[in-house]
PDB file of N, CA and C in Angstrom:
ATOM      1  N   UNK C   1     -57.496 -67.385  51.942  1.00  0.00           N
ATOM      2  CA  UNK C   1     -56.749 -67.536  53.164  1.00  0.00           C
ATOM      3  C   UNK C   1     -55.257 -67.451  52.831  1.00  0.00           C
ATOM      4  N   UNK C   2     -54.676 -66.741  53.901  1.00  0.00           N
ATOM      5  CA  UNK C   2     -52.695 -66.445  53.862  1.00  0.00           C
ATOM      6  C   UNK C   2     -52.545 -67.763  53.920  1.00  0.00           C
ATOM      7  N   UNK C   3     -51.692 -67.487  53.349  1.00  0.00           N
ATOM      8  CA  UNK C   3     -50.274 -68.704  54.142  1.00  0.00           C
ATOM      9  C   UNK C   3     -49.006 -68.544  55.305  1.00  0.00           C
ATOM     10  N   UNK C   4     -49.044 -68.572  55.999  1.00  0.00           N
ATOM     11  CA  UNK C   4     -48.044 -68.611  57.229  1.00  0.00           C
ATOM     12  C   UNK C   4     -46.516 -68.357  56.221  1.00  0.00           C
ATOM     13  N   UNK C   5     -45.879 -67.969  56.899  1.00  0.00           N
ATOM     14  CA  UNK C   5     -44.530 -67.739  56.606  1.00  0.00           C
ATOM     15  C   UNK C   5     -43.791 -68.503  57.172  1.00  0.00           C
ATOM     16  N   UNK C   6     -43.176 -69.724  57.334  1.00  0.00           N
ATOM     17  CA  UNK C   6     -42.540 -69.885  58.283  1.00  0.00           C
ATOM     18  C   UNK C   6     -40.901 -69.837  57.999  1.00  0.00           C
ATOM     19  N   UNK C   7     -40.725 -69.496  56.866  1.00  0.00           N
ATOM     20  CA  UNK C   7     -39.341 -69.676  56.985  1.00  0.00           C
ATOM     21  C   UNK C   7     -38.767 -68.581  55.989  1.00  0.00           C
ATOM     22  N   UNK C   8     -37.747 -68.080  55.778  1.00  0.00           N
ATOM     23  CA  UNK C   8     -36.837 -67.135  55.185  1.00  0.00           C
ATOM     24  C   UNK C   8     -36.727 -67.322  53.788  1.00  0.00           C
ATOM     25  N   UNK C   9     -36.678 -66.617  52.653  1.00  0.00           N
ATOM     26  CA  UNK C   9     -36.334 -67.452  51.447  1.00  0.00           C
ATOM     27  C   UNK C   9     -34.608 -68.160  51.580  1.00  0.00           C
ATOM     28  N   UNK C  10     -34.038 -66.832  52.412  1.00  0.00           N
ATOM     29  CA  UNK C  10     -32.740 -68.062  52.394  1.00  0.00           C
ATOM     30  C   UNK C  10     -32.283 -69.069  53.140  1.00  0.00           C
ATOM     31  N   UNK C  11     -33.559 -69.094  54.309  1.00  0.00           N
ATOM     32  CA  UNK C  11     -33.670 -70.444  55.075  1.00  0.00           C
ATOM     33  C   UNK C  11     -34.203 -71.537  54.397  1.00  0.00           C
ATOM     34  N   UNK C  12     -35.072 -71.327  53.259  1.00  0.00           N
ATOM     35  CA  UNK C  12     -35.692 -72.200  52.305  1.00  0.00           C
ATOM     36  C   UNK C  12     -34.748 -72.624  51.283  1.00  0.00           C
ATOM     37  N   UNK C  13     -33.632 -72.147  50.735  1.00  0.00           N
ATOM     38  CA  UNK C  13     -32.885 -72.154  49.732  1.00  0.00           C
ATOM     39  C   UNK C  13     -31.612 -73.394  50.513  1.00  0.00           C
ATOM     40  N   UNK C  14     -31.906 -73.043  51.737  1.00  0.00           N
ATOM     41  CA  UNK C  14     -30.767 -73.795  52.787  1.00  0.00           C
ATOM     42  C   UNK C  14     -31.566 -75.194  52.930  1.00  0.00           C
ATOM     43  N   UNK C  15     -32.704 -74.786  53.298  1.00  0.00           N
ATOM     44  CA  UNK C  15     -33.390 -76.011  53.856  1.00  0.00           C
ATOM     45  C   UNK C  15     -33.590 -77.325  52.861  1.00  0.00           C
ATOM     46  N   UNK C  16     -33.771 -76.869  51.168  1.00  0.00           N
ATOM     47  CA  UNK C  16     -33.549 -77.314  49.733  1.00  0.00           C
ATOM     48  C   UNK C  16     -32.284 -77.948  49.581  1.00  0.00           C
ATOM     49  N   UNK C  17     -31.527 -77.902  50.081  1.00  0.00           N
ATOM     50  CA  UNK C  17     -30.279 -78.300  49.500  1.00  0.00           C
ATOM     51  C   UNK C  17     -29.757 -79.105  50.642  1.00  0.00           C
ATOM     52  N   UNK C  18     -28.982 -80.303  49.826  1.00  0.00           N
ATOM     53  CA  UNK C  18     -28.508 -81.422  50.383  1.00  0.00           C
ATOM     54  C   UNK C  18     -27.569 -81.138  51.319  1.00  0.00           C
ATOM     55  N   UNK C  19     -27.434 -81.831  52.229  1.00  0.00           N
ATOM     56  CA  UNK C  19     -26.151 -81.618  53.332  1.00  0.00           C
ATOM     57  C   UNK C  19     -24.633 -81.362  52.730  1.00  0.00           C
ATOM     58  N   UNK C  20     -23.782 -80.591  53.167  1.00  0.00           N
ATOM     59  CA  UNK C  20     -22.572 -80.581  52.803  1.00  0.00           C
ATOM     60  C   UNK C  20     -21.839 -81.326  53.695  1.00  0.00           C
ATOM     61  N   UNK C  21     -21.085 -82.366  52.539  1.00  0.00           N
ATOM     62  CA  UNK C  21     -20.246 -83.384  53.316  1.00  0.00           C
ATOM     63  C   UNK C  21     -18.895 -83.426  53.268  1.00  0.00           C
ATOM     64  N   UNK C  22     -17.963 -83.208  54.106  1.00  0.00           N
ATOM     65  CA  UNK C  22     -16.404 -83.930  54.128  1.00  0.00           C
ATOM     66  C   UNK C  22     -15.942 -84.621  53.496  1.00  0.00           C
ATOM     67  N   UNK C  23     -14.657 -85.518  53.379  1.00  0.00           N
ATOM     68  CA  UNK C  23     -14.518 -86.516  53.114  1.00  0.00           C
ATOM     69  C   UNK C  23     -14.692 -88.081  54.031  1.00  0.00           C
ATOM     70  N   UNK C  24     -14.992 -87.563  55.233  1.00  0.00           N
ATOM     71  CA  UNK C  24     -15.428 -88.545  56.392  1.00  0.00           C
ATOM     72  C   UNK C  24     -16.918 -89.150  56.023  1.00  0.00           C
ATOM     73  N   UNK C  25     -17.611 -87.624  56.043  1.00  0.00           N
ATOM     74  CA  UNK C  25     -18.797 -88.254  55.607  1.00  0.00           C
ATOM     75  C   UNK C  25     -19.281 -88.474  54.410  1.00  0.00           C
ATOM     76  N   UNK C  26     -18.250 -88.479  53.217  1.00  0.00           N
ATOM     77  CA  UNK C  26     -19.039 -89.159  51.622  1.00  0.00           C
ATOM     78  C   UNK C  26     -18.555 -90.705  52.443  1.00  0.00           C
ATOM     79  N   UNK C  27     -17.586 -91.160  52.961  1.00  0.00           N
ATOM     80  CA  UNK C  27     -17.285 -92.038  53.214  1.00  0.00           C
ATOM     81  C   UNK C  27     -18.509 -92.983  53.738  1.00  0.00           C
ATOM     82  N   UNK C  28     -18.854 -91.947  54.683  1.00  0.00           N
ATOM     83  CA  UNK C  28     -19.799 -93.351  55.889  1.00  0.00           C
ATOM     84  C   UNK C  28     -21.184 -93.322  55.218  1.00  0.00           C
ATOM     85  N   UNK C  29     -21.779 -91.958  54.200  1.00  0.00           N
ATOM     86  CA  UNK C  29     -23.272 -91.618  53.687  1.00  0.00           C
ATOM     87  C   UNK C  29     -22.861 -92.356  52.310  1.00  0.00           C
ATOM     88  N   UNK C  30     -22.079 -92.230  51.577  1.00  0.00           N
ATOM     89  CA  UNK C  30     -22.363 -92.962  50.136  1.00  0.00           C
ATOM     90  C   UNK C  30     -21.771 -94.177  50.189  1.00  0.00           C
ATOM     91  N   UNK C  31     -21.291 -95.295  51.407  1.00  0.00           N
ATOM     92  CA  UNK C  31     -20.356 -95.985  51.558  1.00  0.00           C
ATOM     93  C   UNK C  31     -21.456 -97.431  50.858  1.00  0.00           C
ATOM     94  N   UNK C  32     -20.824 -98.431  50.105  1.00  0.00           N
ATOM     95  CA  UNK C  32     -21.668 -99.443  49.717  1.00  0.00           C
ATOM     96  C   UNK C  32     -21.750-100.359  50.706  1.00  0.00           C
ATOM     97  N   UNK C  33     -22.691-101.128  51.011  1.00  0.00           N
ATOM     98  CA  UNK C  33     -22.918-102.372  51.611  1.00  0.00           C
ATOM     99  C   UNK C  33     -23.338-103.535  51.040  1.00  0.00           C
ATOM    100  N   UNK C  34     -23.666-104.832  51.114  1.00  0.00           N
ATOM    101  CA  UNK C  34     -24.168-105.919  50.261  1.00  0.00           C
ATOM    102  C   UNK C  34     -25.378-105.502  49.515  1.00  0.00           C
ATOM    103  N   UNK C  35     -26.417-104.860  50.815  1.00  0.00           N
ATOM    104  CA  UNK C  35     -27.685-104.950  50.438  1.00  0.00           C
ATOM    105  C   UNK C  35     -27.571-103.738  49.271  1.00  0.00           C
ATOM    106  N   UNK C  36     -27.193-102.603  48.991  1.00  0.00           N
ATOM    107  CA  UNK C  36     -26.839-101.571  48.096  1.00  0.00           C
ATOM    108  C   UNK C  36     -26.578-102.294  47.178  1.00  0.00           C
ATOM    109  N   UNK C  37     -25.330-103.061  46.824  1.00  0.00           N
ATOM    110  CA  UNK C  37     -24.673-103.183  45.699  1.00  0.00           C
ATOM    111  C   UNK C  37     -25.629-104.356  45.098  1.00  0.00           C
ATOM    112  N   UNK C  38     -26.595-104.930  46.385  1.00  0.00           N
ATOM    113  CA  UNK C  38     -27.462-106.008  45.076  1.00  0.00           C
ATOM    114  C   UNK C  38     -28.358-105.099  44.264  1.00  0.00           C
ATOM    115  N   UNK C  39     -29.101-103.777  44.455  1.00  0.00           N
ATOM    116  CA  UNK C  39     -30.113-103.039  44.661  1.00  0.00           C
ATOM    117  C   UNK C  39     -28.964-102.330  43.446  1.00  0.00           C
ATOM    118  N   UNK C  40     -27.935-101.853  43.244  1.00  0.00           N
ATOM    119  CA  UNK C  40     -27.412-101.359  42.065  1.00  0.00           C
ATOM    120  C   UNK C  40     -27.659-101.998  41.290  1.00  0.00           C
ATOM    121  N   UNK C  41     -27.557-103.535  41.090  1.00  0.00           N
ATOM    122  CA  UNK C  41     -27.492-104.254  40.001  1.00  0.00           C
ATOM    123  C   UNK C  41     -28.674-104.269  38.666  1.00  0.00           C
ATOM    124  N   UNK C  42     -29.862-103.434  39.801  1.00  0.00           N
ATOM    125  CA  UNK C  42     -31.140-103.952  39.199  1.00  0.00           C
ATOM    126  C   UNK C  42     -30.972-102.545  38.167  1.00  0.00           C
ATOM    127  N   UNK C  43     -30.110-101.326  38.210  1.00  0.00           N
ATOM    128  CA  UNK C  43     -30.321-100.221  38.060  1.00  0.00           C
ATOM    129  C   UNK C  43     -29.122-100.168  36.525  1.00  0.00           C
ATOM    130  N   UNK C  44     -29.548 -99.946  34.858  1.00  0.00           N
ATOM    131  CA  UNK C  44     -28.843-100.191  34.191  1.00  0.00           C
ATOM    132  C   UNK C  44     -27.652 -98.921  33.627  1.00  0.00           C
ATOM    133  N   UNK C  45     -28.405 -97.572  33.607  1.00  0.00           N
ATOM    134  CA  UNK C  45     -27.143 -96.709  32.898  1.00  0.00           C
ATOM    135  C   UNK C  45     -26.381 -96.476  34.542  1.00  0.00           C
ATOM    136  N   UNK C  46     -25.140 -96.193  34.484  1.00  0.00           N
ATOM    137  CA  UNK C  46     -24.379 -95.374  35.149  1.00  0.00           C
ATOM    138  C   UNK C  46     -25.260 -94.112  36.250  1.00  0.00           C
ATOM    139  N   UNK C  47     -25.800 -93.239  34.986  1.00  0.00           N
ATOM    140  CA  UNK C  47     -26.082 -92.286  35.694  1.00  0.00           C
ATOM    141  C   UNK C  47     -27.127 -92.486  37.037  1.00  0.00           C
ATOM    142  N   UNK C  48     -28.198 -94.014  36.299  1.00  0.00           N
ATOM    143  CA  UNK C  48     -29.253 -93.899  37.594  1.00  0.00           C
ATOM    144  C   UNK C  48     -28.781 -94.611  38.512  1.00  0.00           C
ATOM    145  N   UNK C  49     -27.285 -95.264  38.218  1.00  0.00           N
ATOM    146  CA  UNK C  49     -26.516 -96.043  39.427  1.00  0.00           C
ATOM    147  C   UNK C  49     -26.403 -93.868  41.008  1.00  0.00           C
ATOM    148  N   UNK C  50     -25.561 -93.506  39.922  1.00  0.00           N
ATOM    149  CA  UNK C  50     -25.255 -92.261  40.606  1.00  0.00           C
ATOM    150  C   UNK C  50     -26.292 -91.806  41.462  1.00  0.00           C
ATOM    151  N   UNK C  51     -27.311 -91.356  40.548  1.00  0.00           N
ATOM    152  CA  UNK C  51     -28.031 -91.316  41.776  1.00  0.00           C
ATOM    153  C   UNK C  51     -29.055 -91.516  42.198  1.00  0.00           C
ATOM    154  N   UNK C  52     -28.803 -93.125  42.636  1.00  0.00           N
ATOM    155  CA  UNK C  52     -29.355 -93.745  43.612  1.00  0.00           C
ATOM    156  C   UNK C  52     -28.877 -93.482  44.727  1.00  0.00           C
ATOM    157  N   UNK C  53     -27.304 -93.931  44.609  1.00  0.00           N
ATOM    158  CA  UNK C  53     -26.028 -93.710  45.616  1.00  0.00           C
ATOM    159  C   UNK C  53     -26.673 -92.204  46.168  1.00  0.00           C
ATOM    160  N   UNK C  54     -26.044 -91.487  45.359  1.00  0.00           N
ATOM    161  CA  UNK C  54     -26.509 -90.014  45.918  1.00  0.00           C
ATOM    162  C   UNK C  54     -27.339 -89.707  46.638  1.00  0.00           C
ATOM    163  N   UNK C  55     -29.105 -90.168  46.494  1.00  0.00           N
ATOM    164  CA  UNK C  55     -30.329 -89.996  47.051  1.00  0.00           C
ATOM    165  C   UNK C  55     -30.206 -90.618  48.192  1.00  0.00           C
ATOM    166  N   UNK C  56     -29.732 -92.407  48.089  1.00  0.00           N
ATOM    167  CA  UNK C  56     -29.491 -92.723  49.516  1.00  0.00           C
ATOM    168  C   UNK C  56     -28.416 -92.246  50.687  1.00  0.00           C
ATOM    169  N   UNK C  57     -27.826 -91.863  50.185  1.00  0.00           N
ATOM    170  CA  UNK C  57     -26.583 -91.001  51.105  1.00  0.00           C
ATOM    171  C   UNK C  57     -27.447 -90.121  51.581  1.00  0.00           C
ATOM    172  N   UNK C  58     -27.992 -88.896  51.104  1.00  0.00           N
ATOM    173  CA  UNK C  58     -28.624 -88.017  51.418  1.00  0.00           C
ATOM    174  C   UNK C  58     -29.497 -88.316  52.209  1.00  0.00           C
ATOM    175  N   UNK C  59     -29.911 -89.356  51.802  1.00  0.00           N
ATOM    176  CA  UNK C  59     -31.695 -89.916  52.877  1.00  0.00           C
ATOM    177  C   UNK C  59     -31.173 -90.165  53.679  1.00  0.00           C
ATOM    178  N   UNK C  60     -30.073 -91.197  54.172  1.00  0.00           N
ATOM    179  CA  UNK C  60     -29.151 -91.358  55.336  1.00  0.00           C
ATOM    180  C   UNK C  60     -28.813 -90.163  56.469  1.00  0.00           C
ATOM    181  N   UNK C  61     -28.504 -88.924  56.068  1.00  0.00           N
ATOM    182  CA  UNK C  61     -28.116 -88.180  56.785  1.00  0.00           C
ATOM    183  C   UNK C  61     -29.151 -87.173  57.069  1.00  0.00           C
ATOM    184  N   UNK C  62     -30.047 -87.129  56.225  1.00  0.00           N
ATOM    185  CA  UNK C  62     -31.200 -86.192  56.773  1.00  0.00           C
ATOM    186  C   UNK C  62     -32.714 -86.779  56.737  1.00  0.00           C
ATOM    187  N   UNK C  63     -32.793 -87.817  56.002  1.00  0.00           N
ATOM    188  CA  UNK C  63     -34.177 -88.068  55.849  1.00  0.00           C
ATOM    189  C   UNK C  63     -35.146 -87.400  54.842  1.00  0.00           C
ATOM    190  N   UNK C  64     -34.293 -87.216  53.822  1.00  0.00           N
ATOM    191  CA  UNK C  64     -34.988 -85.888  52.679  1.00  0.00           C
ATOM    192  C   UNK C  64     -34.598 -86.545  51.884  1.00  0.00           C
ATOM    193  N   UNK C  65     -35.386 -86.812  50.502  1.00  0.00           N
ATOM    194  CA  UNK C  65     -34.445 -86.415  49.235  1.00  0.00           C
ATOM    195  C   UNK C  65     -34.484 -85.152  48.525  1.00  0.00           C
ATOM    196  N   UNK C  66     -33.743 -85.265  47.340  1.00  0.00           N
ATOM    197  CA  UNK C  66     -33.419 -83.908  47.054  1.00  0.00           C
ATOM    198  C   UNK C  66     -34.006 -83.416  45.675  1.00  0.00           C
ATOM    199  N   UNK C  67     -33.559 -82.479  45.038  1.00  0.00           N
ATOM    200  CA  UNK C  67     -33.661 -82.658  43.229  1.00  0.00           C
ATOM    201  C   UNK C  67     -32.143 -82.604  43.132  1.00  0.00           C
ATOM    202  N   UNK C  68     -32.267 -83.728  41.806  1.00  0.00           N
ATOM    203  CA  UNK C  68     -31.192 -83.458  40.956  1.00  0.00           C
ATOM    204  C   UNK C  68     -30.077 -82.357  40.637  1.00  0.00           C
ATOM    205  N   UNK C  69     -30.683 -81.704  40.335  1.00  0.00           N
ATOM    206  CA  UNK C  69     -30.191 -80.529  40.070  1.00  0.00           C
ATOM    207  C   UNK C  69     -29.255 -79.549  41.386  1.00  0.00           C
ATOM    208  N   UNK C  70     -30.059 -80.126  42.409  1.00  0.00           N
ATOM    209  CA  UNK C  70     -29.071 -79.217  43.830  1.00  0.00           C
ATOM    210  C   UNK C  70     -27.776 -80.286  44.262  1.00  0.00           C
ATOM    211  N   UNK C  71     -27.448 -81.540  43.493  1.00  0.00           N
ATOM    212  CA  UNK C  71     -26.288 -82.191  44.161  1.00  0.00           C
ATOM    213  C   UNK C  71     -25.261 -81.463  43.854  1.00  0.00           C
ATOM    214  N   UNK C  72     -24.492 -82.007  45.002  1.00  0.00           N
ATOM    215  CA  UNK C  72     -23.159 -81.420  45.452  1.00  0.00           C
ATOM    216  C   UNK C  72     -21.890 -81.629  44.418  1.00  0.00           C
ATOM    217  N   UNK C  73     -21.477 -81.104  43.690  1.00  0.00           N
ATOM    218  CA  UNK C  73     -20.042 -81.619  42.470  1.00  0.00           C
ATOM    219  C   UNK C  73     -18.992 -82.622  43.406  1.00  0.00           C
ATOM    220  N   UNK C  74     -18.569 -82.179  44.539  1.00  0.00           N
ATOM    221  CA  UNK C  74     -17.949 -82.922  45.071  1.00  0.00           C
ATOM    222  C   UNK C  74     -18.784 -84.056  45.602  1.00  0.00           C
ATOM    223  N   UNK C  75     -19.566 -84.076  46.037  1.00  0.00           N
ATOM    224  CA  UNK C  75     -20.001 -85.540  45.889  1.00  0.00           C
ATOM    225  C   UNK C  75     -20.269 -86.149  44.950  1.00  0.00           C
ATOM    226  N   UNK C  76     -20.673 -86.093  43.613  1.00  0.00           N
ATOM    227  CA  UNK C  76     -21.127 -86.630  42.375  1.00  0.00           C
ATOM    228  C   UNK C  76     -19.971 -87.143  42.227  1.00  0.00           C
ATOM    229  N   UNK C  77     -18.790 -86.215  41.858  1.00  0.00           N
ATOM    230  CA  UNK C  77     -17.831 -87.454  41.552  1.00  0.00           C
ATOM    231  C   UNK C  77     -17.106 -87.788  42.723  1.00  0.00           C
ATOM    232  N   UNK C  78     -17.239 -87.605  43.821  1.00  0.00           N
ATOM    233  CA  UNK C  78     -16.851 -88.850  44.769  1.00  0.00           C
ATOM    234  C   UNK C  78     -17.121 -89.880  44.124  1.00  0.00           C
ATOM    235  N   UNK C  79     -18.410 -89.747  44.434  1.00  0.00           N
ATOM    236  CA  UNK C  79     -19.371 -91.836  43.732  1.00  0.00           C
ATOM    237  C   UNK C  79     -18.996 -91.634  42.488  1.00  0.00           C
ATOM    238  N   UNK C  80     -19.066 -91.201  41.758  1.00  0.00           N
ATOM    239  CA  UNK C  80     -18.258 -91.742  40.152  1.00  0.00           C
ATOM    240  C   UNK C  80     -16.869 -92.254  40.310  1.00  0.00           C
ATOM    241  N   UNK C  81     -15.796 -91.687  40.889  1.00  0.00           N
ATOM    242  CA  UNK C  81     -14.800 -92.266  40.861  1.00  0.00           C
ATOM    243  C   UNK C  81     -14.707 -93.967  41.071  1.00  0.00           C
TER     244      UNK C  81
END
């Protein structure tokens, strides 16, 4: 049996990849709150601090997570800074 087509490869390549954000919105999607920063604590290198931040920002604005590999440079080091 086919498989349906439903989407474009470069609608798929779009649909893969994390939202592109402003500086408004790294603000309000990667922004910390109490409950975050207790939920960092439990998390020990740097990097899986990053992205946590990252994944939840992302989940915030679309309801997806992502791979690794497709984050945004400007957002990565947003949250690093």
């Amino acid at each position: 049996m086919s498989r349906i087509k439903l989407l474009q490869s470069s609608e798929i390549k779009i649909f893969d990849a994390p939202p592109i954000f402003n500086n408004d919105n790294r603000m309000q999607f990667f922004g910390l709150n109490e409950f975050t920063e207790t939920k960092l604590l439990k998390f020990r290198t740097p990097y899986s601090k990053l992205g946590f931040i990252l994944q939840l920002g992302y989940f915030k604005c679309v309801g997806r997570f992502f791979e690794i590999g497709n984050f945004h440079k400007e957002d990565i080091d947003y949250v690093a800074q």
